mmCIF file of C-alpha atoms in Angstrom:
data_model
loop_
_atom_site.group_PDB
_atom_site.id
_atom_site.type_symbol
_atom_site.label_atom_id
_atom_site.label_comp_id
_atom_site.label_asym_id
_atom_site.label_seq_id
_atom_site.Cartn_x
_atom_site.Cartn_y
_atom_site.Cartn_z
ATOM 1 C CA MET A 1 -16.101 -9.131 20.139
ATOM 2 C CA LYS A 2 -17.126 -9.708 16.518
ATOM 3 C CA ALA A 3 -14.533 -10.387 13.827
ATOM 4 C CA ALA A 4 -14.428 -11.679 10.250
ATOM 5 C CA VAL A 5 -12.427 -14.917 10.200
ATOM 6 C CA LEU A 6 -10.805 -16.618 7.208
ATOM 7 C CA GLU A 7 -11.040 -20.246 8.280
ATOM 8 C CA GLN A 8 -9.710 -21.732 5.040
ATOM 9 C CA PHE A 9 -8.510 -20.327 1.728
ATOM 10 C CA GLY A 10 -11.202 -20.476 -0.901
ATOM 11 C CA GLN A 11 -14.053 -20.105 1.576
ATOM 12 C CA PRO A 12 -16.056 -16.965 2.476
ATOM 13 C CA LEU A 13 -15.099 -15.065 5.592
ATOM 14 C CA VAL A 14 -17.182 -15.938 8.646
ATOM 15 C CA VAL A 15 -18.305 -13.161 11.009
ATOM 16 C CA GLN A 16 -18.325 -14.622 14.519
ATOM 17 C CA GLU A 17 -17.646 -13.915 18.160
ATOM 18 C CA VAL A 18 -13.972 -14.284 19.098
ATOM 19 C CA PRO A 19 -12.122 -13.608 22.375
ATOM 20 C CA ASP A 20 -11.349 -9.972 23.105
ATOM 21 C CA PRO A 21 -7.666 -9.195 22.479
ATOM 22 C CA VAL A 22 -5.564 -7.928 25.390
ATOM 23 C CA ALA A 23 -2.627 -5.533 25.029
ATOM 24 C CA GLY A 24 0.609 -6.466 26.759
ATOM 25 C CA GLY A 25 3.843 -4.544 27.136
ATOM 26 C CA GLY A 26 4.813 -2.771 23.946
ATOM 27 C CA GLU A 27 1.281 -3.060 22.580
ATOM 28 C CA VAL A 28 -1.838 -0.935 22.127
ATOM 29 C CA LEU A 29 -5.464 -2.092 22.109
ATOM 30 C CA VAL A 30 -7.449 -0.213 19.488
ATOM 31 C CA GLU A 31 -11.135 0.011 18.677
ATOM 32 C CA VAL A 32 -11.220 -0.325 14.870
ATOM 33 C CA LEU A 33 -13.300 2.443 13.289
ATOM 34 C CA ALA A 34 -12.502 1.962 9.597
ATOM 35 C CA THR A 35 -10.302 -0.327 7.520
ATOM 36 C CA CYS A 36 -9.669 -0.573 3.781
ATOM 37 C CA VAL A 37 -10.395 -3.634 1.636
ATOM 38 C CA LEU A 38 -7.836 -3.884 -1.162
ATOM 39 C CA PRO A 39 -9.039 -4.781 -4.683
ATOM 40 C CA TYR A 40 -7.035 -8.019 -4.713
ATOM 41 C CA ALA A 41 -8.283 -9.198 -1.307
ATOM 42 C CA ALA A 42 -10.452 -11.821 -3.037
ATOM 43 C CA ASP A 43 -7.312 -13.277 -4.644
ATOM 44 C CA VAL A 44 -5.589 -13.444 -1.253
ATOM 45 C CA PHE A 45 -8.534 -15.082 0.507
ATOM 46 C CA GLY A 46 -9.118 -17.409 -2.439
ATOM 47 C CA GLY A 47 -5.512 -18.629 -2.338
ATOM 48 C CA VAL A 48 -4.717 -17.312 -5.816
ATOM 49 C CA ARG A 49 -1.892 -15.110 -4.552
ATOM 50 C CA ARG A 50 -0.497 -17.856 -2.310
ATOM 51 C CA TYR A 51 0.307 -15.478 0.547
ATOM 52 C CA PRO A 52 2.027 -17.026 3.596
ATOM 53 C CA LEU A 53 -0.997 -16.390 5.780
ATOM 54 C CA GLU A 54 -1.830 -19.072 8.325
ATOM 55 C CA THR A 55 -5.507 -19.814 8.892
ATOM 56 C CA PRO A 56 -7.676 -19.381 10.818
ATOM 57 C CA VAL A 57 -6.949 -15.661 10.816
ATOM 58 C CA VAL A 58 -8.733 -12.333 11.105
ATOM 59 C CA PRO A 59 -7.424 -10.511 8.003
ATOM 60 C CA GLY A 60 -7.260 -6.783 7.384
ATOM 61 C CA LEU A 61 -4.499 -4.329 6.579
ATOM 62 C CA GLY A 62 -4.363 -1.617 9.252
ATOM 63 C CA GLY A 63 -6.805 1.254 9.530
ATOM 64 C CA VAL A 64 -8.076 4.058 11.722
ATOM 65 C CA GLY A 65 -8.984 3.345 15.333
ATOM 66 C CA ARG A 66 -9.342 4.779 18.805
ATOM 67 C CA VAL A 67 -6.989 3.820 21.628
ATOM 68 C CA LEU A 68 -8.669 1.727 24.321
ATOM 69 C CA ALA A 69 -5.662 0.587 26.371
ATOM 70 C CA LEU A 70 -1.894 1.096 26.423
ATOM 71 C CA GLY A 71 1.142 -0.836 27.527
ATOM 72 C CA PRO A 72 3.396 0.701 30.206
ATOM 73 C CA ASP A 73 6.027 1.809 27.678
ATOM 74 C CA ALA A 74 3.758 4.330 25.885
ATOM 75 C CA THR A 75 4.641 7.884 26.995
ATOM 76 C CA ARG A 76 2.731 10.135 24.581
ATOM 77 C CA LEU A 77 -0.309 8.193 23.436
ATOM 78 C CA ARG A 78 -3.459 8.525 25.503
ATOM 79 C CA VAL A 79 -6.623 6.468 25.819
ATOM 80 C CA GLY A 80 -9.180 8.002 23.455
ATOM 81 C CA ASP A 81 -6.632 9.148 20.845
ATOM 82 C CA LEU A 82 -7.667 8.730 17.215
ATOM 83 C CA VAL A 83 -4.829 6.868 15.497
ATOM 84 C CA TRP A 84 -3.596 5.307 12.277
ATOM 85 C CA CYS A 85 -2.519 1.665 12.721
ATOM 86 C CA ASP A 86 0.361 0.699 10.449
ATOM 87 C CA PRO A 87 0.155 -3.010 9.482
ATOM 88 C CA THR A 88 3.901 -3.311 8.772
ATOM 89 C CA VAL A 89 5.226 -5.018 11.908
ATOM 90 C CA ARG A 90 8.971 -5.390 12.395
ATOM 91 C CA SER A 91 10.828 -7.649 14.805
ATOM 92 C CA ARG A 92 12.548 -5.765 17.631
ATOM 93 C CA ASP A 93 15.649 -7.913 18.068
ATOM 94 C CA ASP A 94 17.505 -6.863 14.894
ATOM 95 C CA ALA A 95 17.455 -3.168 14.030
ATOM 96 C CA ARG A 96 19.507 -3.567 10.815
ATOM 97 C CA THR A 97 17.559 -6.347 9.091
ATOM 98 C CA PRO A 98 14.328 -6.901 11.016
ATOM 99 C CA ASP A 99 11.911 -9.618 10.042
ATOM 100 C CA ILE A 100 8.650 -8.185 8.729
ATOM 101 C CA THR A 101 5.031 -9.257 8.739
ATOM 102 C CA LEU A 102 1.999 -7.431 7.427
ATOM 103 C CA GLN A 103 -0.395 -7.986 10.288
ATOM 104 C CA GLY A 104 -3.406 -9.971 9.118
ATOM 105 C CA TRP A 105 -2.105 -10.134 5.559
ATOM 106 C CA SER A 106 1.341 -11.511 4.632
ATOM 107 C CA SER A 107 4.927 -11.931 5.801
ATOM 108 C CA ARG A 108 8.502 -12.209 4.560
ATOM 109 C CA GLY A 109 10.495 -15.374 5.158
ATOM 110 C CA GLU A 110 10.490 -17.738 8.108
ATOM 111 C CA GLY A 111 11.200 -14.945 10.594
ATOM 112 C CA GLY A 112 8.276 -12.906 9.333
ATOM 113 C CA LEU A 113 6.016 -15.936 9.554
ATOM 114 C CA ALA A 114 7.113 -16.530 13.157
ATOM 115 C CA LEU A 115 6.384 -12.870 13.953
ATOM 116 C CA SER A 116 2.936 -13.192 12.370
ATOM 117 C CA ARG A 117 2.009 -15.883 14.854
ATOM 118 C CA HIS A 118 2.049 -13.252 17.611
ATOM 119 C CA PHE A 119 0.710 -10.250 15.674
ATOM 120 C CA HIS A 120 -1.580 -12.590 13.802
ATOM 121 C CA ASP A 121 -4.988 -10.978 13.481
ATOM 122 C CA GLY A 122 -5.725 -7.862 11.461
ATOM 123 C CA SER A 123 -8.332 -5.156 11.319
ATOM 124 C CA PHE A 124 -11.505 -6.893 10.090
ATOM 125 C CA ALA A 125 -12.662 -6.864 13.714
ATOM 126 C CA GLU A 126 -14.150 -4.589 16.322
ATOM 127 C CA ARG A 127 -10.829 -4.432 18.172
ATOM 128 C CA MET A 128 -7.201 -5.290 17.494
ATOM 129 C CA VAL A 129 -3.816 -5.210 19.210
ATOM 130 C CA VAL A 130 -0.875 -3.532 17.443
ATOM 131 C CA PRO A 131 2.723 -2.745 18.430
ATOM 132 C CA THR A 132 3.073 0.611 20.165
ATOM 133 C CA GLU A 133 5.450 1.913 17.480
ATOM 134 C CA ASN A 134 2.845 1.171 14.781
ATOM 135 C CA VAL A 135 0.298 3.604 16.200
ATOM 136 C CA GLU A 136 0.392 7.155 14.822
ATOM 137 C CA PRO A 137 -1.865 9.924 16.230
ATOM 138 C CA LEU A 138 -4.178 11.576 13.713
ATOM 139 C CA GLY A 139 -5.662 14.399 15.754
ATOM 140 C CA ASP A 140 -9.328 15.303 15.374
ATOM 141 C CA LEU A 141 -11.256 13.975 12.368
ATOM 142 C CA ASP A 142 -14.966 13.918 11.653
ATOM 143 C CA ALA A 143 -16.722 10.680 10.667
ATOM 144 C CA ASP A 144 -16.413 11.324 6.927
ATOM 145 C CA GLN A 145 -12.681 11.978 7.231
ATOM 146 C CA VAL A 146 -12.155 8.801 9.247
ATOM 147 C CA VAL A 147 -13.287 6.543 6.402
ATOM 148 C CA ARG A 148 -11.080 8.366 3.906
ATOM 149 C CA TRP A 149 -8.026 8.191 6.141
ATOM 150 C CA ALA A 150 -8.588 4.435 6.493
ATOM 151 C CA ALA A 151 -7.339 4.058 2.915
ATOM 152 C CA LEU A 152 -3.911 5.397 3.903
ATOM 153 C CA ALA A 153 -2.556 1.867 3.418
ATOM 154 C CA VAL A 154 -2.762 2.403 -0.362
ATOM 155 C CA PRO A 155 -0.622 5.571 -0.871
ATOM 156 C CA LEU A 156 1.771 4.435 1.872
ATOM 157 C CA VAL A 157 3.014 1.653 -0.418
ATOM 158 C CA PRO A 158 4.327 3.861 -3.262
ATOM 159 C CA TYR A 159 5.426 6.466 -0.718
ATOM 160 C CA GLY A 160 7.746 3.888 0.819
ATOM 161 C CA GLY A 161 9.243 3.205 -2.594
ATOM 162 C CA LEU A 162 9.750 6.872 -3.436
ATOM 163 C CA LEU A 163 11.405 7.464 -0.071
ATOM 164 C CA ALA A 164 13.727 4.513 -0.751
ATOM 165 C CA VAL A 165 15.071 6.099 -3.956
ATOM 166 C CA GLY A 166 14.989 9.634 -2.586
ATOM 167 C CA LEU A 167 12.587 11.324 -5.000
ATOM 168 C CA GLU A 168 13.330 15.034 -4.799
ATOM 169 C CA ALA A 169 11.217 18.087 -5.556
ATOM 170 C CA GLY A 170 11.606 19.135 -9.182
ATOM 171 C CA GLU A 171 12.423 15.662 -10.494
ATOM 172 C CA THR A 172 10.560 13.637 -13.112
ATOM 173 C CA LEU A 173 8.842 10.447 -12.003
ATOM 174 C CA LEU A 174 7.538 7.690 -14.275
ATOM 175 C CA VAL A 175 4.933 5.369 -12.731
ATOM 176 C CA SER A 176 4.706 2.016 -14.506
ATOM 177 C CA GLY A 177 1.267 0.572 -13.825
ATOM 178 C CA ALA A 178 -0.433 3.884 -13.051
ATOM 179 C CA THR A 179 -4.029 2.916 -13.786
ATOM 180 C CA GLY A 180 -4.694 0.701 -10.759
ATOM 181 C CA ASN A 181 -5.298 1.391 -7.084
ATOM 182 C CA PHE A 182 -1.630 1.582 -6.067
ATOM 183 C CA GLY A 183 -0.349 3.094 -9.315
ATOM 184 C CA SER A 184 -2.801 5.986 -9.351
ATOM 185 C CA ALA A 185 -1.964 6.620 -5.694
ATOM 186 C CA ALA A 186 1.701 6.761 -6.723
ATOM 187 C CA VAL A 187 0.899 9.567 -9.160
ATOM 188 C CA ALA A 188 -0.789 11.554 -6.381
ATOM 189 C CA VAL A 189 2.043 10.867 -3.933
ATOM 190 C CA GLY A 190 4.758 11.828 -6.428
ATOM 191 C CA LEU A 191 3.061 15.154 -7.080
ATOM 192 C CA ALA A 192 2.552 15.695 -3.341
ATOM 193 C CA MET A 193 6.297 15.165 -2.840
ATOM 194 C CA GLY A 194 7.056 17.910 -5.354
ATOM 195 C CA ALA A 195 7.785 16.067 -8.599
ATOM 196 C CA ALA A 196 7.858 18.556 -11.457
ATOM 197 C CA ARG A 197 6.349 15.966 -13.771
ATOM 198 C CA VAL A 198 4.766 12.566 -13.254
ATOM 199 C CA VAL A 199 4.352 10.340 -16.300
ATOM 200 C CA ALA A 200 1.573 7.796 -15.831
ATOM 201 C CA VAL A 201 2.023 4.610 -17.866
ATOM 202 C CA GLY A 202 -0.619 1.953 -18.481
ATOM 203 C CA ARG A 203 -2.992 0.390 -20.988
ATOM 204 C CA ASN A 204 -6.317 1.934 -19.984
ATOM 205 C CA THR A 205 -6.560 5.147 -22.008
ATOM 206 C CA GLU A 206 -9.725 6.296 -20.238
ATOM 207 C CA VAL A 207 -8.095 6.077 -16.812
ATOM 208 C CA LEU A 208 -4.930 7.757 -18.069
ATOM 209 C CA ALA A 209 -6.965 10.654 -19.451
ATOM 210 C CA GLY A 210 -8.750 10.895 -16.112
ATOM 211 C CA LEU A 211 -5.429 11.210 -14.290
ATOM 212 C CA GLU A 212 -4.393 14.050 -16.581
ATOM 213 C CA ARG A 213 -7.690 15.845 -15.964
ATOM 214 C CA ARG A 214 -7.429 15.340 -12.212
ATOM 215 C CA PHE A 215 -3.855 16.536 -11.786
ATOM 216 C CA GLY A 216 -3.378 19.003 -14.625
ATOM 217 C CA PRO A 217 -0.243 19.753 -16.661
ATOM 218 C CA ARG A 218 2.229 18.216 -14.188
ATOM 219 C CA CYS A 219 0.754 14.809 -15.036
ATOM 220 C CA ARG A 220 1.299 13.301 -18.476
ATOM 221 C CA SER A 221 0.362 9.854 -19.680
ATOM 222 C CA VAL A 222 1.636 7.155 -22.004
ATOM 223 C CA ALA A 223 -0.757 4.476 -23.250
ATOM 224 C CA LEU A 224 1.066 1.207 -23.889
ATOM 225 C CA THR A 225 0.558 -0.247 -27.361
ATOM 226 C CA GLY A 226 2.518 -3.495 -27.136
ATOM 227 C CA ASP A 227 5.070 -2.205 -29.640
ATOM 228 C CA ALA A 228 8.301 -2.229 -27.610
ATOM 229 C CA GLU A 229 10.113 0.395 -29.638
ATOM 230 C CA ALA A 230 7.131 2.750 -29.863
ATOM 231 C CA ASP A 231 6.353 2.424 -26.151
ATOM 232 C CA THR A 232 9.962 3.114 -25.123
ATOM 233 C CA THR A 233 10.125 6.148 -27.411
ATOM 234 C CA ALA A 234 6.832 7.473 -26.033
ATOM 235 C CA MET A 235 8.032 7.128 -22.438
ATOM 236 C CA ARG A 236 11.320 8.869 -23.140
ATOM 237 C CA THR A 237 9.502 11.676 -24.945
ATOM 238 C CA ALA A 238 6.946 12.149 -22.174
ATOM 239 C CA THR A 239 9.674 12.308 -19.514
ATOM 240 C CA GLY A 240 11.722 14.822 -21.507
ATOM 241 C CA GLY A 241 14.519 12.435 -22.397
ATOM 242 C CA GLY A 242 14.388 10.034 -19.463
ATOM 243 C CA ALA A 243 12.890 9.902 -15.981
ATOM 244 C CA ASP A 244 14.889 10.677 -12.854
ATOM 245 C CA VAL A 245 12.941 7.940 -11.072
ATOM 246 C CA VAL A 246 10.952 4.961 -12.369
ATOM 247 C CA LEU A 247 8.526 3.280 -9.961
ATOM 248 C CA ASP A 248 7.146 -0.086 -11.087
ATOM 249 C CA LEU A 249 3.795 -1.183 -9.668
ATOM 250 C CA MET A 250 2.660 -3.523 -12.445
ATOM 251 C CA PRO A 251 0.494 -6.422 -11.178
ATOM 252 C CA PRO A 252 1.582 -10.091 -11.302
ATOM 253 C CA GLU A 253 -0.263 -10.889 -14.527
ATOM 254 C CA VAL A 254 1.777 -8.378 -16.549
ATOM 255 C CA GLY A 255 4.773 -9.717 -18.461
ATOM 256 C CA ALA A 256 8.325 -8.823 -17.516
ATOM 257 C CA ASP A 257 8.966 -7.282 -20.945
ATOM 258 C CA VAL A 258 6.451 -4.506 -20.217
ATOM 259 C CA VAL A 259 8.207 -3.651 -16.956
ATOM 260 C CA ARG A 260 11.621 -3.813 -18.633
ATOM 261 C CA ARG A 261 10.676 -1.144 -21.170
ATOM 262 C CA ALA A 262 9.611 1.254 -18.417
ATOM 263 C CA VAL A 263 12.726 0.584 -16.342
ATOM 264 C CA MET A 264 14.990 1.278 -19.295
ATOM 265 C CA SER A 265 13.377 4.653 -19.929
ATOM 266 C CA VAL A 266 15.240 6.032 -16.906
ATOM 267 C CA ARG A 267 17.960 8.575 -17.622
ATOM 268 C CA PRO A 268 21.683 7.991 -16.925
ATOM 269 C CA ARG A 269 22.308 8.187 -13.157
ATOM 270 C CA GLY A 270 18.587 7.603 -12.625
ATOM 271 C CA ARG A 271 16.947 5.406 -10.011
ATOM 272 C CA VAL A 272 14.505 2.527 -10.325
ATOM 273 C CA VAL A 273 12.370 1.045 -7.547
ATOM 274 C CA LEU A 274 10.544 -2.257 -8.026
ATOM 275 C CA MET A 275 7.338 -2.776 -6.018
ATOM 276 C CA GLY A 276 5.116 -4.689 -8.437
ATOM 277 C CA GLY A 277 4.281 -8.339 -8.847
ATOM 278 C CA VAL A 278 6.333 -9.587 -11.794
ATOM 279 C CA GLY A 279 6.976 -13.320 -11.449
ATOM 280 C CA MET A 280 4.696 -13.815 -8.434
ATOM 281 C CA LEU A 281 2.310 -16.006 -10.415
ATOM 282 C CA GLY A 282 4.928 -17.634 -12.639
ATOM 283 C CA GLY A 283 6.221 -16.404 -15.978
ATOM 284 C CA ASP A 284 9.520 -14.783 -16.869
ATOM 285 C CA ASP A 285 11.537 -12.900 -14.308
ATOM 286 C CA LEU A 286 12.783 -9.361 -14.959
ATOM 287 C CA ALA A 287 16.110 -9.329 -16.824
ATOM 288 C CA LEU A 288 18.134 -6.116 -17.162
ATOM 289 C CA PRO A 289 21.395 -5.711 -19.118
ATOM 290 C CA TYR A 290 24.435 -5.531 -16.865
ATOM 291 C CA PRO A 291 26.414 -3.192 -19.192
ATOM 292 C CA TRP A 292 23.506 -0.734 -19.379
ATOM 293 C CA ILE A 293 23.171 -0.609 -15.586
ATOM 294 C CA MET A 294 26.916 -0.225 -15.036
ATOM 295 C CA ARG A 295 27.779 2.255 -17.788
ATOM 296 C CA ASN A 296 24.799 4.504 -17.068
ATOM 297 C CA ASP A 297 25.228 4.472 -13.272
ATOM 298 C CA ILE A 298 21.686 3.165 -12.786
ATOM 299 C CA THR A 299 20.453 2.432 -9.278
ATOM 300 C CA VAL A 300 17.930 -0.417 -9.071
ATOM 301 C CA CYS A 301 16.336 -1.314 -5.761
ATOM 302 C CA GLY A 302 13.429 -3.349 -4.496
ATOM 303 C CA GLN A 303 11.181 -2.091 -1.722
ATOM 304 C CA TRP A 304 8.524 -3.914 0.248
ATOM 305 C CA MET A 305 6.417 -1.368 2.138
ATOM 306 C CA GLY A 306 8.323 1.526 3.760
ATOM 307 C CA PRO A 307 10.057 2.762 6.907
ATOM 308 C CA ARG A 308 8.103 3.367 10.102
ATOM 309 C CA THR A 309 8.747 7.106 9.771
ATOM 310 C CA ALA A 310 6.745 7.106 6.515
ATOM 311 C CA ASN A 311 3.483 7.046 8.479
ATOM 312 C CA GLY A 312 3.944 10.368 10.226
ATOM 313 C CA ARG A 313 5.366 12.008 7.104
ATOM 314 C CA MET A 314 2.447 10.876 4.948
ATOM 315 C CA ILE A 315 -0.049 12.027 7.560
ATOM 316 C CA ALA A 316 1.676 15.429 7.465
ATOM 317 C CA LEU A 317 1.352 15.549 3.651
ATOM 318 C CA ALA A 318 -2.368 14.836 3.921
ATOM 319 C CA ARG A 319 -2.863 17.280 6.813
ATOM 320 C CA ALA A 320 -1.194 20.005 4.744
ATOM 321 C CA GLY A 321 -3.462 19.306 1.779
ATOM 322 C CA LEU A 322 -0.576 18.261 -0.465
ATOM 323 C CA LEU A 323 -2.077 14.778 -0.642
ATOM 324 C CA ASP A 324 -5.803 15.347 -1.046
ATOM 325 C CA LEU A 325 -7.948 12.578 0.438
ATOM 326 C CA ALA A 326 -11.211 14.466 -0.026
ATOM 327 C CA HIS A 327 -11.701 13.481 -3.663
ATOM 328 C CA GLU A 328 -11.663 9.721 -3.038
ATOM 329 C CA ASP A 329 -14.779 7.719 -3.862
ATOM 330 C CA VAL A 330 -15.571 5.745 -0.697
ATOM 331 C CA THR A 331 -18.118 2.940 -0.272
ATOM 332 C CA ARG A 332 -18.743 1.750 3.287
ATOM 333 C CA PHE A 333 -19.737 -1.690 4.517
ATOM 334 C CA ALA A 334 -20.569 -2.976 7.982
ATOM 335 C CA LEU A 335 -18.508 -5.852 9.347
ATOM 336 C CA ASP A 336 -21.427 -8.249 8.884
ATOM 337 C CA ALA A 337 -21.272 -7.502 5.129
ATOM 338 C CA VAL A 338 -17.544 -8.264 4.857
ATOM 339 C CA ASN A 339 -17.939 -10.689 1.939
ATOM 340 C CA ASP A 340 -19.973 -8.112 0.043
ATOM 341 C CA ALA A 341 -17.153 -5.655 0.723
ATOM 342 C CA VAL A 342 -14.539 -8.056 -0.663
ATOM 343 C CA ALA A 343 -16.619 -8.611 -3.818
ATOM 344 C CA HIS A 344 -17.201 -4.873 -4.194
ATOM 345 C CA ALA A 345 -13.476 -4.123 -3.873
ATOM 346 C CA ALA A 346 -12.649 -6.712 -6.554
ATOM 347 C CA ALA A 347 -15.152 -5.121 -8.943
ATOM 348 C CA HIS A 348 -14.169 -1.519 -8.140
ATOM 349 C CA GLY A 349 -10.381 -1.339 -8.173
ATOM 350 C CA GLY A 350 -9.926 1.840 -10.179
ATOM 351 C CA PRO A 351 -8.074 5.011 -9.230
ATOM 352 C CA PHE A 352 -9.099 6.583 -5.923
ATOM 353 C CA VAL A 353 -11.979 4.124 -5.434
ATOM 354 C CA ARG A 354 -11.926 2.782 -1.873
ATOM 355 C CA THR A 355 -13.922 0.049 -0.194
ATOM 356 C CA ILE A 356 -14.062 0.577 3.563
ATOM 357 C CA ILE A 357 -15.337 -1.612 6.407
ATOM 358 C CA THR A 358 -16.584 0.205 9.497
ATOM 359 C CA PRO A 359 -16.697 -2.490 12.217
ATOM 360 C CA GLN A 360 -18.593 -0.365 14.743
ATOM 361 C CA SER A 361 -21.559 0.293 12.425
ATOM 362 C CA ALA A 362 -24.688 -1.844 12.326
ATOM 363 C CA ALA A 363 -25.298 -4.172 9.415
#
């Protein structure tokens, strides 16, 4: 089969023939129909993000596929099923604290790296093998829907964070870093989950205004000015005195002081979930005052990805129309044009703009 291989960091991907993967017990062989290229993929492949990804590797973060073969432990999946392939792979020998790898992308700790050596290759290929529990049926979709559903990897990230802090219908959510790919998806997901108000925070005033137009009066925005006191006041005002939940998705290049202001706009007994990149490229770490956390009963948690059950629940939100995938701006590339796709994604990382590779299409 054909696959795009990252042979060394800092070099272009090479599309070449590689051995066909074979599914064993507990695994599913999938024909990859569409997979999303994230805006920062160029930074990963260039080594800028320093991800623990061992080369050579076929990268790619999940996607939509069709089942070609099943292991003997699958009881409900059938050959021919259209499925979503979740890239978050968990070890099976520790249910409480499993090691985690993002198949074809990244991993956590030594255990995650060891796991990645088995589930090593991702979705920039004509076929891939994934764990049985990572395959979620999608039902019938037409070709146009398939490419839009391939971007499910983006809203699944903030959805995992909002599940972790238990966002409830009627609450107020503040999204710190709302103008990028993941942050704008967080706004859509928060509204889909029933938030009464979502406050989008960022620097790009044009994008913030676009979010307000797209989502209407339940979405409000705060444009950061760099003035700490003014920004904090604006966030508290926009949330009606303090958010119930603050979700941080600021990228690595943003300073910790910007994140700190958003975190401290949460109301007493509020919850904060950290999913951004502060400190990943150096710089100050996030410091929060102990007395403020303790005396205001603040819950602060970190979340990397989400639970396995998030996949089916998010698919249900999209199926019901609560999370609308139809309005996304999708650009398709054939597998042979993978490097063009990576460059396009880097240059088009705005809200609801998706770059999709369709490995079965001709170049």
